Amino acid sequence: MQEIKETTLYKQSLKDKILETAIRAFAAQGVRAVKMDDVASMLGISKRTIYEIYPDKESLLYQGIVKYDGLRKEEIRNYAQHHNVMDVILHSYQQKVEETSKINIKFYHDIQKYPRIVRYMEEQHRQSREHLILFFERGVQEGYFRREVDYVLIASLFDAIEQYVGQNLLIKGYSFRELFSNLLLVPLRGFCTEKGLKVLEAANF
C-alpha cells in the first residue's frame, strides 16, 4: 500500500513538473518552437515518459493553459473578496502587464492552430461575459460606475473588443498597456462616476 501511494505521488509530481516546464517553454519560445524532445531534455527524462502521461503536444498545451488560467482566475477571485471593483481593475491590469511581458508573441499565434484550445478559449469568453455583467453591477452598488448605463450592452462591447484583439493578434503590434489605454480605458472612463474617475486619475490612467 505504501509503495502504491509513493508511486502515485511520484507520478503526480512528475506530471506537474512536465506541465510547468512545458508551458513555460511554450510561453517563452512559442509552441511550434518547442518539441516534446526539448521538454524531455529539460527534465532529463525520456520522451516516452512524457507520452505515457500526455498523449500529444495539444493535450500538454491544453492542460497547461487550463491549469494556469484557473490559477489566475482563482487569484483574482480571492483578491476581489477583499477589495473594491476599482482595486480589482488596477490589480488585474498590473497582472496582465506582467504576464504579457513574459510571453512570446509566437505563443498567441500558435495556440490559434489547436482546435481544442480555441474551443476552450471561446467558452471562457462566454463565461467571462456573464461574470463581467455581475462585476459592473457590483461597481454600480459601490458607487464607482454610473447607474443609468446598460451594462449588458457594455459587456458585449468589451467582449467584441477582446475577441477582435485576439483574432487579429493586435498584441503583435501593440503592448498590453497601449491596448488597455486605447481600447478599454476609454469606455471605462465613460461609465465611471466621479468617484471612479478619481481612482483612475490617482493611478495615472
GROMACS .gro file of C-alpha atoms in nm:
model
  205
    1MET     CA    1   0.000   0.000   0.000
    2GLN     CA    2   0.282   0.238   0.088
    3GLU     CA    3   0.459   0.161  -0.241
    4ILE     CA    4   0.141   0.233  -0.436
    5LYS     CA    5   0.099   0.565  -0.254
    6GLU     CA    6   0.461   0.663  -0.321
    7THR     CA    7   0.427   0.566  -0.687
    8THR     CA    8   0.110   0.774  -0.721
    9LEU     CA    9   0.275   1.075  -0.556
   10TYR     CA   10   0.578   1.040  -0.782
   11LYS     CA   11   0.363   1.026  -1.097
   12GLN     CA   12   0.163   1.329  -0.988
   13SER     CA   13   0.483   1.518  -0.910
   14LEU     CA   14   0.628   1.423  -1.247
   15LYS     CA   15   0.306   1.521  -1.423
   16ASP     CA   16   0.317   1.864  -1.258
   17LYS     CA   17   0.686   1.913  -1.343
   18ILE     CA   18   0.628   1.824  -1.708
   19LEU     CA   19   0.332   2.060  -1.728
   20GLU     CA   20   0.513   2.351  -1.562
   21THR     CA   21   0.829   2.305  -1.769
   22ALA     CA   22   0.640   2.273  -2.097
   23ILE     CA   23   0.404   2.567  -2.052
   24ARG     CA   24   0.690   2.797  -1.953
   25ALA     CA   25   0.887   2.690  -2.259
   26PHE     CA   26   0.583   2.732  -2.485
   27ALA     CA   27   0.519   3.081  -2.347
   28ALA     CA   28   0.883   3.187  -2.380
   29GLN     CA   29   0.958   3.043  -2.724
   30GLY     CA   30   0.623   2.973  -2.890
   31VAL     CA   31   0.451   2.636  -2.912
   32ARG     CA   32   0.587   2.530  -3.251
   33ALA     CA   33   0.945   2.606  -3.149
   34VAL     CA   34   0.934   2.364  -2.856
   35LYS     CA   35   0.941   1.993  -2.937
   36MET     CA   36   0.850   1.714  -2.699
   37ASP     CA   37   1.217   1.611  -2.720
   38ASP     CA   38   1.308   1.955  -2.587
   39VAL     CA   39   1.076   1.919  -2.288
   40ALA     CA   40   1.216   1.574  -2.214
   41SER     CA   41   1.570   1.709  -2.233
   42MET     CA   42   1.490   1.995  -1.995
   43LEU     CA   43   1.365   1.746  -1.739
   44GLY     CA   44   1.626   1.478  -1.801
   45ILE     CA   45   1.365   1.215  -1.885
   46SER     CA   46   1.272   1.022  -2.197
   47LYS     CA   47   1.016   1.143  -2.448
   48ARG     CA   48   0.837   0.814  -2.397
   49THR     CA   49   0.784   0.901  -2.030
   50ILE     CA   50   0.610   1.223  -2.133
   51TYR     CA   51   0.387   1.042  -2.381
   52GLU     CA   52   0.282   0.798  -2.110
   53ILE     CA   53   0.128   1.095  -1.926
   54TYR     CA   54   0.041   1.334  -2.209
   55PRO     CA   55  -0.052   1.157  -2.538
   56ASP     CA   56   0.039   1.455  -2.759
   57LYS     CA   57   0.152   1.817  -2.756
   58GLU     CA   58  -0.203   1.953  -2.778
   59SER     CA   59  -0.303   1.765  -2.462
   60LEU     CA   60   0.001   1.903  -2.282
   61LEU     CA   61  -0.066   2.256  -2.403
   62TYR     CA   62  -0.437   2.232  -2.323
   63GLN     CA   63  -0.386   2.112  -1.967
   64GLY     CA   64  -0.120   2.377  -1.911
   65ILE     CA   65  -0.346   2.657  -2.029
   66VAL     CA   66  -0.642   2.530  -1.826
   67LYS     CA   67  -0.431   2.497  -1.512
   68TYR     CA   68  -0.270   2.840  -1.523
   69ASP     CA   69  -0.589   3.008  -1.641
   70GLY     CA   70  -0.763   2.855  -1.341
   71LEU     CA   71  -0.490   2.966  -1.101
   72ARG     CA   72  -0.503   3.321  -1.236
   73LYS     CA   73  -0.880   3.340  -1.204
   74GLU     CA   74  -0.873   3.197  -0.853
   75GLU     CA   75  -0.616   3.459  -0.750
   76ILE     CA   76  -0.837   3.737  -0.889
   77ARG     CA   77  -1.146   3.595  -0.714
   78ASN     CA   78  -0.964   3.584  -0.382
   79TYR     CA   79  -0.838   3.939  -0.432
   80ALA     CA   80  -1.185   4.062  -0.527
   81GLN     CA   81  -1.333   3.934  -0.199
   82HIS     CA   82  -1.139   4.195  -0.005
   83HIS     CA   83  -1.113   4.486  -0.249
   84ASN     CA   84  -1.348   4.715  -0.441
   85VAL     CA   85  -1.402   4.696  -0.817
   86MET     CA   86  -1.152   4.970  -0.898
   87ASP     CA   87  -0.881   4.793  -0.700
   88VAL     CA   88  -0.965   4.473  -0.887
   89ILE     CA   89  -0.932   4.650  -1.223
   90LEU     CA   90  -0.595   4.801  -1.132
   91HIS     CA   91  -0.470   4.472  -0.990
   92SER     CA   92  -0.583   4.277  -1.297
   93TYR     CA   93  -0.416   4.534  -1.520
   94GLN     CA   94  -0.083   4.501  -1.341
   95GLN     CA   95  -0.108   4.123  -1.351
   96LYS     CA   96  -0.178   4.127  -1.725
   97VAL     CA   97   0.111   4.365  -1.797
   98GLU     CA   98   0.348   4.137  -1.606
   99GLU     CA   99   0.208   3.824  -1.772
  100THR     CA  100   0.229   3.952  -2.130
  101SER     CA  101   0.586   4.074  -2.076
  102LYS     CA  102   0.690   3.710  -2.025
  103ILE     CA  103   0.504   3.562  -2.322
  104ASN     CA  104   0.647   3.540  -2.673
  105ILE     CA  105   0.410   3.677  -2.935
  106LYS     CA  106   0.451   3.348  -3.122
  107PHE     CA  107   0.265   3.174  -2.841
  108TYR     CA  108  -0.055   3.369  -2.910
  109HIS     CA  109  -0.027   3.292  -3.281
  110ASP     CA  110   0.049   2.922  -3.233
  111ILE     CA  111  -0.238   2.839  -2.998
  112GLN     CA  112  -0.488   2.950  -3.261
  113LYS     CA  113  -0.398   2.636  -3.458
  114TYR     CA  114  -0.519   2.393  -3.191
  115PRO     CA  115  -0.899   2.335  -3.214
  116ARG     CA  116  -0.931   2.214  -2.855
  117ILE     CA  117  -0.757   2.529  -2.727
  118VAL     CA  118  -0.974   2.753  -2.946
  119ARG     CA  119  -1.293   2.588  -2.817
  120TYR     CA  120  -1.176   2.631  -2.459
  121MET     CA  121  -1.100   2.999  -2.514
  122GLU     CA  122  -1.438   3.057  -2.676
  123GLU     CA  123  -1.612   2.900  -2.377
  124GLN     CA  124  -1.408   3.117  -2.141
  125HIS     CA  125  -1.515   3.425  -2.339
  126ARG     CA  126  -1.879   3.325  -2.290
  127GLN     CA  127  -1.839   3.273  -1.917
  128SER     CA  128  -1.634   3.588  -1.865
  129ARG     CA  129  -1.910   3.797  -2.023
  130GLU     CA  130  -2.158   3.671  -1.761
  131HIS     CA  131  -1.913   3.746  -1.479
  132LEU     CA  132  -1.840   4.088  -1.627
  133ILE     CA  133  -2.205   4.192  -1.608
  134LEU     CA  134  -2.213   4.096  -1.239
  135PHE     CA  135  -1.888   4.288  -1.187
  136PHE     CA  136  -2.039   4.600  -1.343
  137GLU     CA  137  -2.346   4.568  -1.121
  138ARG     CA  138  -2.120   4.547  -0.819
  139GLY     CA  139  -1.941   4.861  -0.936
  140VAL     CA  140  -2.274   5.043  -0.951
  141GLN     CA  141  -2.355   4.937  -0.595
  142GLU     CA  142  -2.014   5.053  -0.475
  143GLY     CA  143  -2.064   5.390  -0.641
  144TYR     CA  144  -1.782   5.367  -0.896
  145PHE     CA  145  -1.995   5.306  -1.208
  146ARG     CA  146  -2.289   5.512  -1.335
  147ARG     CA  147  -2.629   5.362  -1.266
  148GLU     CA  148  -2.803   5.464  -1.591
  149VAL     CA  149  -2.569   5.270  -1.822
  150ASP     CA  150  -2.680   4.948  -1.997
  151TYR     CA  151  -2.410   4.712  -1.875
  152VAL     CA  152  -2.532   4.416  -2.075
  153LEU     CA  153  -2.451   4.623  -2.382
  154ILE     CA  154  -2.119   4.735  -2.233
  155ALA     CA  155  -2.028   4.372  -2.163
  156SER     CA  156  -2.100   4.293  -2.529
  157LEU     CA  157  -1.873   4.581  -2.632
  158PHE     CA  158  -1.586   4.459  -2.413
  159ASP     CA  159  -1.636   4.104  -2.538
  160ALA     CA  160  -1.622   4.223  -2.900
  161ILE     CA  161  -1.304   4.420  -2.829
  162GLU     CA  162  -1.139   4.120  -2.664
  163GLN     CA  163  -1.229   3.889  -2.950
  164TYR     CA  164  -1.111   4.140  -3.211
  165VAL     CA  165  -0.778   4.183  -3.034
  166GLY     CA  166  -0.733   3.807  -3.013
  167GLN     CA  167  -0.844   3.719  -3.365
  168ASN     CA  168  -0.631   3.990  -3.524
  169LEU     CA  169  -0.334   3.937  -3.291
  170LEU     CA  170  -0.307   4.309  -3.214
  171ILE     CA  171  -0.066   4.214  -2.937
  172LYS     CA  172   0.189   4.169  -3.219
  173GLY     CA  173   0.190   4.541  -3.291
  174TYR     CA  174   0.091   4.692  -2.958
  175SER     CA  175   0.183   4.639  -2.595
  176PHE     CA  176  -0.088   4.545  -2.348
  177ARG     CA  177  -0.051   4.894  -2.197
  178GLU     CA  178  -0.134   5.051  -2.534
  179LEU     CA  179  -0.428   4.819  -2.596
  180PHE     CA  180  -0.569   4.880  -2.247
  181SER     CA  181  -0.526   5.258  -2.266
  182ASN     CA  182  -0.690   5.294  -2.607
  183LEU     CA  183  -0.948   5.016  -2.625
  184LEU     CA  184  -1.054   4.951  -2.266
  185LEU     CA  185  -0.973   5.261  -2.063
  186VAL     CA  186  -1.168   5.497  -2.291
  187PRO     CA  187  -1.508   5.324  -2.246
  188LEU     CA  188  -1.424   5.252  -1.880
  189ARG     CA  189  -1.379   5.623  -1.811
  190GLY     CA  190  -1.707   5.686  -1.990
  191PHE     CA  191  -1.920   5.490  -1.742
  192CYS     CA  192  -1.723   5.571  -1.427
  193THR     CA  193  -1.874   5.810  -1.175
  194GLU     CA  194  -1.667   6.099  -1.040
  195LYS     CA  195  -1.564   5.865  -0.758
  196GLY     CA  196  -1.438   5.610  -1.009
  197LEU     CA  197  -1.257   5.869  -1.220
  198LYS     CA  198  -1.067   5.992  -0.915
  199VAL     CA  199  -0.927   5.641  -0.867
  200LEU     CA  200  -0.817   5.621  -1.231
  201GLU     CA  201  -0.656   5.965  -1.214
  202ALA     CA  202  -0.472   5.875  -0.894
  203ALA     CA  203  -0.338   5.567  -1.076
  204ASN     CA  204  -0.221   5.792  -1.363
  205PHE     CA  205  -0.462   5.637  -1.613
   0.00000   0.00000   0.00000
